[in-house]
Amino acid sequence: MPVSPTLAEGLAQATVDAYLEAERALLTRIAAALAKGLDAPAWAERQLFEVQSFRRQARALLVELQATAQRTVNEAVATAANRGTAAAVAELSTALGAAPDDLLGALPGGQAVVRLVTEAVTRITGTHARILRATEDAYRQVIADIAPRVLLGAETRREAAQEALNRFAERGVTGFVDSAGRGWDMSSYVEMALRTATAHAAVDAHSERLETAGYDLIVVSDAPQECKLCRPWEGKVLSLTGTTIGAIDVQHATDDDRTVHVTIAGTLAAARTAGLYHPGCRHSHSAYLPGVTRPPTATADPEGDKARQRLRLLERRVRAAKRLEAAALDDTARKAARAKVRTAQAAIRDHVASTTAKRQPAREGLGAR
Ligand SMILES: [Zn+2]
């Protein structure tokens, strides 16, 4: 049972859900505030007060979100670390025929987990300032678009307001940039940040368990159509501690009288710095026991990868349609948005029926919806 970023898959969902729910709640509040007195001549003036009230509500909502993020990120990272430890124990007990209990024993303190949680929470809640500004800006933009057109009939004004709000709802809160300079929308950014943290937690806990048990070597999986960043590391034996590098004879893992010639390509830390386990990476590694570990077999599934990526795109479309639904000013707009949601969901049903991609309804949600 090797360790890989995919071991932590799914653990980000609770946090992502909280952000999707917050986005939906903010849109619903803007729509409700905009609809107030939409037919009255003094609508624009009234909206200036509504904006203040919206900002207070939004701030309170983001304070709550901060607490939720702290709790869910902590759970996700701790679970990922536990899985990494369990994977290491399973590998060693299978390869050595030892009882898993003998490989457990006291773990060093969870300092690494605490640090990963703190980093991830800081990164994720660092989105709040932008969420607040982007939603308030969107709200003000709708008012600015409609205010000069006070002479329009009420119906026309409503349509124009809906159109302006939909422009924002369709794309959601965007403009988050990662360290590689790529732009993300809000929920994808939160997910990426947490997946990075959980992947690290799983891999670090795995390494820690192997080291504690006295094993220093690991071997990286071999995947067809591998990612460019990982190609140099495929099938390579790496050292966790860096004490042994290069082509050397090491002691056989189970036979004291034998040595095995092995080439150690570098440290796991160096491989990670060079790009191994980049976000979205599907490689893995496991303990390398000289003379016992067989070379890794191919584990990747390029067709499956493509199908999964397509599913992610379709899920984003469902979420965009659900934002339109949240931003509806009236029943007509709500019905139209609802139809878009159904069309987008039908596309997902077709996709999962014809590929190996597995539907994950939670990923199509805006929070609990
Ligand atoms: Zn990779």
Coordinates of C-alpha atoms and ligand atoms in Angstrom, one line a residue:
M1 CA 0.0 0.0 0.0
P2 CA 2.0 3.0 -1.3
V3 CA 1.6 6.5 -0.1
S4 CA 0.6 9.3 -2.6
P5 CA -1.3 12.5 -2.7
T6 CA -4.3 10.5 -3.8
L7 CA -4.4 8.9 -0.4
A8 CA -5.7 12.2 0.9
E9 CA -8.4 12.5 -1.8
G10 CA -11.8 13.5 -0.7
L11 CA -10.6 14.9 2.6
A12 CA -10.9 18.5 1.4
Q13 CA -14.6 18.2 0.7
A14 CA -15.9 19.4 4.1
T15 CA -13.9 22.6 3.8
V16 CA -14.7 23.1 0.1
D17 CA -18.4 22.6 1.0
A18 CA -18.2 25.4 3.6
Y19 CA -16.8 27.8 1.0
L20 CA -19.3 26.9 -1.6
E21 CA -22.1 27.4 0.9
A22 CA -20.7 30.7 1.9
E23 CA -20.6 31.8 -1.7
R24 CA -24.2 30.7 -2.2
A25 CA -25.3 32.5 1.0
L26 CA -23.6 35.8 -0.1
L27 CA -25.2 35.7 -3.6
T28 CA -28.6 34.9 -2.0
R29 CA -28.2 37.9 0.3
I30 CA -27.2 40.3 -2.6
A31 CA -30.2 39.1 -4.6
A32 CA -32.6 39.6 -1.6
A33 CA -31.2 43.1 -0.9
L34 CA -31.4 44.1 -4.6
A35 CA -35.0 43.0 -4.8
K36 CA -36.0 45.3 -2.0
G37 CA -38.1 48.1 -3.4
L38 CA -36.9 47.4 -6.9
D39 CA -40.2 48.9 -8.2
A40 CA -39.9 52.1 -6.2
P41 CA -38.4 55.3 -7.5
A42 CA -36.0 55.7 -4.5
W43 CA -34.5 52.2 -5.1
A44 CA -31.0 53.4 -5.8
E45 CA -30.8 55.5 -2.6
R46 CA -32.2 52.7 -0.5
Q47 CA -29.5 50.4 -2.0
L48 CA -26.7 52.5 -0.6
F49 CA -28.0 51.6 2.9
E50 CA -28.5 48.0 1.9
V51 CA -24.9 47.7 0.8
Q52 CA -23.8 48.7 4.3
S53 CA -26.0 46.1 5.9
F54 CA -24.8 43.5 3.4
R55 CA -21.2 44.2 4.3
R56 CA -22.0 43.7 8.0
Q57 CA -23.7 40.4 7.2
A58 CA -20.9 39.3 5.0
R59 CA -18.3 40.0 7.6
A60 CA -20.2 38.0 10.2
L61 CA -20.5 35.1 7.8
L62 CA -16.8 35.1 7.1
V63 CA -15.9 35.1 10.8
E64 CA -18.0 31.9 11.1
L65 CA -16.3 30.5 8.0
Q66 CA -12.9 31.1 9.7
A67 CA -13.9 28.8 12.6
T68 CA -15.3 26.2 10.3
A69 CA -12.1 26.2 8.2
Q70 CA -10.0 25.8 11.3
R71 CA -11.9 22.8 12.4
T72 CA -12.3 21.0 9.0
V73 CA -8.7 21.6 7.9
N74 CA -7.5 20.2 11.2
E75 CA -9.6 17.1 10.7
A76 CA -8.5 16.6 7.1
V77 CA -4.8 17.0 7.7
A78 CA -4.8 14.8 10.8
T79 CA -6.7 12.1 8.9
A80 CA -4.3 12.3 6.0
A81 CA -1.4 11.8 8.4
N82 CA -3.0 8.8 10.0
R83 CA -3.5 7.3 6.5
G84 CA 0.2 7.9 5.7
T85 CA 1.2 6.1 8.9
A86 CA -1.1 3.2 8.2
A87 CA 0.2 2.9 4.7
A88 CA 3.8 2.6 5.9
V89 CA 2.9 0.0 8.6
A90 CA 1.0 -2.0 5.9
E91 CA 3.9 -2.0 3.5
L92 CA 6.5 -3.0 6.1
S93 CA 4.3 -5.8 7.6
T94 CA 3.6 -7.2 4.1
A95 CA 7.2 -7.1 2.9
L96 CA 8.7 -8.4 6.1
G97 CA 6.0 -10.7 7.2
A98 CA 5.9 -8.9 10.5
A99 CA 2.9 -8.2 12.7
P100 CA 1.7 -4.6 12.2
D101 CA 1.6 -4.1 16.0
D102 CA 5.4 -4.5 16.2
L103 CA 5.7 -1.6 13.7
L104 CA 3.5 0.8 15.6
G105 CA 4.9 2.1 18.9
A106 CA 5.1 5.7 20.0
L107 CA 5.1 8.3 17.2
P108 CA 7.1 11.5 17.5
G109 CA 4.9 14.5 18.4
G110 CA 2.5 15.9 15.8
Q111 CA 4.4 19.1 15.3
A112 CA 4.6 18.6 11.6
V113 CA 0.8 18.2 11.4
V114 CA 0.3 21.4 13.5
R115 CA 2.5 23.3 11.1
L116 CA 0.7 22.0 8.0
V117 CA -2.7 22.9 9.5
T118 CA -1.5 26.4 10.4
E119 CA -0.1 27.0 6.9
A120 CA -3.3 25.6 5.2
V121 CA -5.7 27.6 7.4
T122 CA -3.7 30.8 6.7
R123 CA -3.7 30.2 3.0
I124 CA -7.4 29.3 2.9
T125 CA -8.7 32.0 5.1
G126 CA -6.4 34.4 3.3
T127 CA -9.2 34.3 0.6
H128 CA -11.7 36.1 2.9
A129 CA -10.6 39.7 2.1
R130 CA -11.0 39.0 -1.6
I131 CA -14.3 37.3 -1.1
L132 CA -15.7 40.3 0.8
R133 CA -14.3 42.8 -1.7
A134 CA -15.4 40.8 -4.8
T135 CA -19.0 40.3 -3.6
E136 CA -19.4 43.9 -2.4
D137 CA -17.9 45.2 -5.7
A138 CA -20.3 43.0 -7.7
Y139 CA -23.3 44.3 -5.6
R140 CA -22.2 47.9 -6.2
Q141 CA -21.7 47.2 -9.9
V142 CA -25.3 46.1 -10.3
I143 CA -26.5 49.3 -8.5
A144 CA -24.3 51.4 -10.7
D145 CA -25.6 49.7 -13.8
I146 CA -29.2 50.2 -12.9
A147 CA -29.3 53.5 -11.1
P148 CA -29.0 55.7 -14.2
R149 CA -32.0 53.9 -15.6
V150 CA -34.6 54.9 -13.0
L151 CA -37.0 55.8 -15.8
L152 CA -37.1 52.2 -17.0
G153 CA -40.3 50.3 -16.2
A154 CA -40.1 48.1 -13.2
E155 CA -39.9 44.9 -15.3
T156 CA -37.1 46.1 -17.5
R157 CA -35.2 47.3 -14.4
R158 CA -35.6 43.9 -12.8
E159 CA -34.3 42.2 -16.0
A160 CA -31.3 44.5 -16.2
A161 CA -30.5 43.9 -12.5
Q162 CA -30.7 40.2 -13.0
E163 CA -28.5 40.3 -16.0
A164 CA -25.9 42.4 -14.2
L165 CA -25.9 40.1 -11.2
N166 CA -25.7 37.0 -13.4
R167 CA -22.5 38.2 -14.9
F168 CA -20.9 37.9 -11.5
A169 CA -22.8 34.8 -10.4
E170 CA -21.7 32.9 -13.5
R171 CA -18.0 33.2 -12.8
G172 CA -18.2 33.4 -9.0
V173 CA -15.4 34.8 -6.9
T174 CA -12.2 34.4 -8.9
G175 CA -8.7 35.9 -9.0
F176 CA -6.8 33.6 -6.6
V177 CA -3.2 33.0 -7.8
D178 CA -1.0 30.2 -6.6
S179 CA 2.8 30.3 -6.2
A180 CA 3.2 29.1 -9.9
G181 CA 1.2 32.1 -11.0
R182 CA -1.9 30.2 -12.1
G183 CA -5.4 31.7 -11.5
W184 CA -8.1 29.8 -9.6
D185 CA -11.7 30.3 -8.7
M186 CA -12.5 30.4 -5.0
S187 CA -13.5 26.8 -4.3
S188 CA -10.9 25.3 -6.6
Y189 CA -8.2 27.4 -4.8
V190 CA -9.4 26.2 -1.4
E191 CA -9.4 22.7 -2.6
M192 CA -5.9 23.0 -4.1
A193 CA -4.5 24.5 -0.9
L194 CA -6.0 21.8 1.3
R195 CA -5.1 18.9 -1.0
T196 CA -1.5 20.2 -1.0
A197 CA -1.5 20.2 2.8
T198 CA -3.2 16.8 3.2
A199 CA -0.9 15.2 0.5
H200 CA 2.2 16.5 2.4
A201 CA 0.7 15.2 5.7
A202 CA 0.2 11.7 4.3
V203 CA 3.7 11.6 2.7
D204 CA 5.4 13.1 5.8
A205 CA 3.7 10.7 8.2
H206 CA 4.6 7.8 6.0
S207 CA 8.3 8.9 5.9
E208 CA 8.3 9.4 9.7
R209 CA 6.9 5.9 10.3
L210 CA 9.6 4.3 8.0
E211 CA 12.4 6.3 9.6
T212 CA 11.2 5.5 13.1
A213 CA 11.2 1.8 12.1
G214 CA 14.8 2.2 10.8
Y215 CA 14.1 2.2 7.1
D216 CA 15.6 5.0 4.9
L217 CA 14.8 4.0 1.3
I218 CA 11.7 4.4 -0.8
V219 CA 10.9 3.8 -4.5
V220 CA 8.7 6.1 -6.7
S221 CA 6.0 4.5 -8.7
D222 CA 6.2 4.1 -12.5
A223 CA 3.2 5.6 -14.3
P224 CA 2.6 5.5 -18.1
Q225 CA 2.1 9.0 -19.6
E226 CA 3.5 10.5 -16.5
C227 CA 3.6 14.2 -15.7
K228 CA 6.8 15.9 -17.0
L229 CA 7.8 17.1 -13.5
C230 CA 7.8 13.5 -12.2
R231 CA 9.5 11.7 -15.1
P232 CA 13.0 12.0 -13.7
W233 CA 11.9 10.3 -10.5
E234 CA 9.9 7.4 -11.8
G235 CA 11.1 4.0 -10.5
K236 CA 13.9 5.7 -8.7
V237 CA 15.1 4.7 -5.2
L238 CA 15.3 7.8 -2.9
S239 CA 16.6 8.3 0.6
L240 CA 14.5 9.8 3.3
T241 CA 17.3 11.1 5.5
G242 CA 20.0 11.7 2.8
T243 CA 22.5 9.5 4.7
T244 CA 23.0 7.3 1.6
I245 CA 23.2 8.7 -1.9
G246 CA 24.7 7.2 -5.1
A247 CA 25.5 3.7 -6.3
I248 CA 26.3 1.6 -3.3
D249 CA 26.0 -1.9 -1.7
V250 CA 23.5 -2.0 1.0
Q251 CA 22.5 -4.8 3.4
H252 CA 19.7 -7.1 2.2
A253 CA 16.5 -6.3 4.1
T254 CA 16.0 -9.7 5.5
D255 CA 19.2 -11.7 4.9
D256 CA 22.1 -10.5 7.1
D257 CA 24.7 -12.4 5.0
R258 CA 23.8 -10.7 1.7
T259 CA 24.2 -7.2 0.2
V260 CA 22.3 -5.7 -2.7
H261 CA 23.7 -3.1 -5.2
V262 CA 21.4 -0.2 -5.4
T263 CA 21.5 3.3 -6.9
I264 CA 20.0 6.0 -4.7
A265 CA 19.0 8.9 -6.9
G266 CA 18.7 11.6 -4.1
T267 CA 16.5 12.5 -1.3
L268 CA 12.7 12.6 -1.3
A269 CA 12.9 16.2 -0.1
A270 CA 15.0 17.1 -3.2
A271 CA 12.6 15.3 -5.5
R272 CA 9.6 17.1 -4.0
T273 CA 11.4 20.5 -4.4
A274 CA 12.0 19.6 -8.0
G275 CA 8.3 19.0 -8.6
L276 CA 7.4 15.4 -7.5
Y277 CA 3.9 15.5 -5.9
H278 CA 3.0 18.8 -7.6
P279 CA -0.7 19.6 -7.1
G280 CA -2.7 17.0 -9.1
C281 CA 0.2 14.5 -9.2
R282 CA -0.9 10.8 -9.2
H283 CA 2.4 9.2 -8.5
S284 CA 3.1 7.3 -5.3
H285 CA 6.0 5.7 -3.5
S286 CA 6.5 2.9 -1.0
A287 CA 9.2 1.5 1.2
Y288 CA 12.2 0.1 -0.7
L289 CA 13.5 -3.0 1.1
P290 CA 16.8 -4.0 -0.6
G291 CA 16.5 -7.5 -2.1
V292 CA 12.8 -7.8 -1.1
T293 CA 11.0 -5.0 -3.0
R294 CA 10.1 -5.8 -6.5
P295 CA 10.3 -3.0 -9.1
P296 CA 7.1 -1.0 -9.1
T297 CA 4.5 -1.9 -11.8
A298 CA 2.5 0.7 -13.7
T299 CA -0.3 2.2 -11.7
A300 CA -1.6 5.1 -13.7
D301 CA -4.6 5.2 -16.0
P302 CA -4.3 8.0 -18.6
E303 CA -7.9 7.5 -19.9
G304 CA -9.2 7.6 -16.4
D305 CA -7.2 10.8 -15.7
K306 CA -8.8 12.4 -18.8
A307 CA -12.3 11.3 -17.8
R308 CA -11.7 12.7 -14.3
Q309 CA -10.5 16.0 -15.6
R310 CA -13.6 16.3 -17.9
L311 CA -15.8 15.5 -14.9
R312 CA -14.2 18.3 -12.9
L313 CA -15.0 20.7 -15.8
L314 CA -18.7 19.5 -15.8
E315 CA -18.9 19.9 -12.1
R316 CA -17.7 23.5 -12.4
R317 CA -20.5 24.1 -14.8
V318 CA -23.1 22.7 -12.4
R319 CA -21.7 25.0 -9.7
A320 CA -21.9 28.0 -12.0
A321 CA -25.5 27.2 -12.8
K322 CA -26.3 26.8 -9.1
R323 CA -24.8 30.3 -8.4
L324 CA -27.2 31.7 -11.0
E325 CA -30.0 30.0 -9.1
A326 CA -28.8 31.6 -5.8
A327 CA -28.7 35.0 -7.5
A328 CA -32.2 34.8 -8.9
L329 CA -34.3 37.9 -8.2
D330 CA -37.6 36.2 -8.9
D331 CA -39.2 32.9 -9.8
T332 CA -38.7 33.3 -13.5
A333 CA -35.0 33.7 -13.1
R334 CA -34.9 30.9 -10.6
K335 CA -36.7 28.5 -13.0
A336 CA -34.3 29.4 -15.9
A337 CA -31.3 28.8 -13.6
R338 CA -32.8 25.6 -12.4
A339 CA -33.1 24.4 -16.0
K340 CA -29.4 25.2 -16.5
V341 CA -28.5 23.1 -13.4
R342 CA -30.5 20.2 -14.8
T343 CA -28.9 20.4 -18.2
A344 CA -25.4 20.5 -16.7
Q345 CA -26.2 17.6 -14.4
A346 CA -27.5 15.6 -17.4
A347 CA -24.1 16.1 -19.0
I348 CA -22.5 14.6 -16.0
R349 CA -24.8 11.6 -16.0
D350 CA -23.9 11.0 -19.7
H351 CA -20.2 11.4 -18.9
V352 CA -20.1 9.0 -16.0
A353 CA -22.2 6.4 -17.9
S354 CA -19.7 6.3 -20.8
T355 CA -16.4 6.6 -18.9
T356 CA -14.8 5.2 -15.7
A357 CA -15.2 8.6 -14.0
K358 CA -17.2 8.3 -10.8
R359 CA -19.9 10.8 -10.0
Q360 CA -19.3 12.7 -6.7
P361 CA -22.5 14.7 -6.1
A362 CA -20.8 16.6 -3.2
R363 CA -18.6 18.2 -5.8
E364 CA -21.6 19.6 -7.7
G365 CA -23.0 21.3 -4.7
L366 CA -23.1 24.8 -3.4
G367 CA -22.8 23.7 0.2
A368 CA -25.7 21.4 1.2
R369 CA -27.7 21.9 -1.9
Ligands
ZN1 ZN 3.4 13.2 -10.9

